[in-house]
């Protein structure tokens, strides 16, 4: 369906052209004075210059035409030359009715030229527990992926595991110290390695920090770890077998964690998967004259004349020939292009890596790893801080594990629900159900709390505010959906056989609700264009508010005119569907009751 703003712009354009003015002046926007009007057009002000006429004269001419147009309930010119517009209620109701008929899409068309978009998010590091720093990438990336899917694109999410650094050598070194007799360390061994990993996830999560700490205090230990890393990267069989055990054990645990967050990936590739592509890539960069030796290291210049700040060269290989984070990212681009030929690559990573990605993108473009038309986008996110404004930590000052954070929000939510139930003396919710509900709301609290901020901004994780049922929060949105569900249930239980449909708005609050609903397609399109899930959050907040004022001002169940009542119900159904569609693309869901 055409966006409602475009439909209105079409009418205003006709009026401008009829009066002899250029169509470009007819652009209509949402009103920034909702107390005066719903839509506005400031074109007369701009046209005044070209046509050397007072803006209000132009505005008056346009109004004279628009006044006769049935799609407007009001067309007014306001000095010095603004055009203020209100839409006709029947026209609006018709638009909203058509949205409802368009099941599942609600007037939002899929993209006419679907793209293949690969999205790199999550980015956990193998053998290290997920911490809150990984939360944002997972939440934002998942939502961007879902928005893209909804808009009809082929979205491929890749977790891009950090599985190729010194951390692997550290684990191997520590394991060797503890269990020198394991077959993996016997260089003469040529048989098959055991299927079973020689450690569990909790051991793994203990081994890594122990080894990391030791390597900082003991130079010989660190050397051993570097040597192990080198041997692993150069194909030592026993170490490669250990690497697959580490990967398997870690990935199983990561999947479980991501599942709890309603986050999933199409691809579970890691840095190590890029290794086979490195030699050829490096060779070609050298042959093409892009890569050269500087201070022993192999680099590619990526600075450009228009740079206002220094962009250092992109390092491809260290002086000892070892590959780096950059090398892996570049070689990852190689296989992504080869296997999937994406039109676009989006990276959802901490914004502190922005300079790094500028180097990688420029290098990839310059050396021809991507096509000229391939888009490379960096979506950098800010830090999640505690109430003290400093990066979120445990009470003891350690790194906050993601699981711990999630379970503390779950507990807080369970407390609230239990209190809520008691106050309503509605104690028929079993303990198990209450736990399930708490989990669902907690996830909404966490995700909405994150996504409602522009991604690039830092934000404060405030558990009291995020879990509140009032204000701009996830639980408030869910509460609104649950409220609608409960009214609908009551209505359906009456078993009325009324063929209802949305008819004209019966009150200003109902019209306002329809106005909000009608924005849906424009909001979704814009959220993808700007890669901005927060736009969907602010939309559903406005929509939930519009619904709640309609609800408070309208006797829905007591309405005597059955057709009017049926129209209300249809409107409720549409509001519910749109809210549910939106929270689904944000990556959470609503319970049946709460
Ligand atoms: N593993 C990295 C980290 O924890 C994030 C990976 C981001 N993605 C990428 N393609 N570099 O910082």
Short mmCIF file of C-alpha atoms and ligand atoms in Angstrom, two decimals, residues 120 123-125 134 160 162 325 329 347 349 353 357, ligand 1:
data_model
loop_
_atom_site.label_atom_id
_atom_site.label_comp_id
_atom_site.label_asym_id
_atom_site.label_seq_id
_atom_site.Cartn_x
_atom_site.Cartn_y
_atom_site.Cartn_z
CA UNK A 120 27.93 -9.99 11.29
CA UNK A 123 30.96 -11.93 17.93
CA UNK A 124 31.47 -14.03 21.08
CA UNK A 125 34.91 -15.35 21.86
CA UNK A 134 28.19 -9.09 23.86
CA UNK A 160 31.73 -14.69 13.60
CA UNK A 162 36.49 -15.27 17.98
CA UNK A 325 42.36 -9.68 13.53
CA UNK A 329 38.24 -10.06 8.78
CA UNK A 347 28.77 -5.29 11.01
CA UNK A 349 30.20 -4.16 16.63
CA UNK A 353 36.17 -0.53 16.62
CA UNK A 357 36.48 -1.12 10.33
N1 LIG B 1 35.05 -11.11 18.79
C1 LIG B 1 35.13 -9.70 18.70
C2 LIG B 1 35.13 -9.06 20.09
O1 LIG B 1 34.75 -9.65 21.05
C3 LIG B 1 33.98 -9.11 17.93
C4 LIG B 1 33.89 -9.55 16.49
C5 LIG B 1 33.22 -8.52 15.64
N2 LIG B 1 33.08 -8.91 14.26
C6 LIG B 1 34.10 -8.86 13.38
N3 LIG B 1 33.89 -9.27 12.15
N4 LIG B 1 35.27 -8.38 13.68
O2 LIG B 1 35.52 -7.95 20.21
#
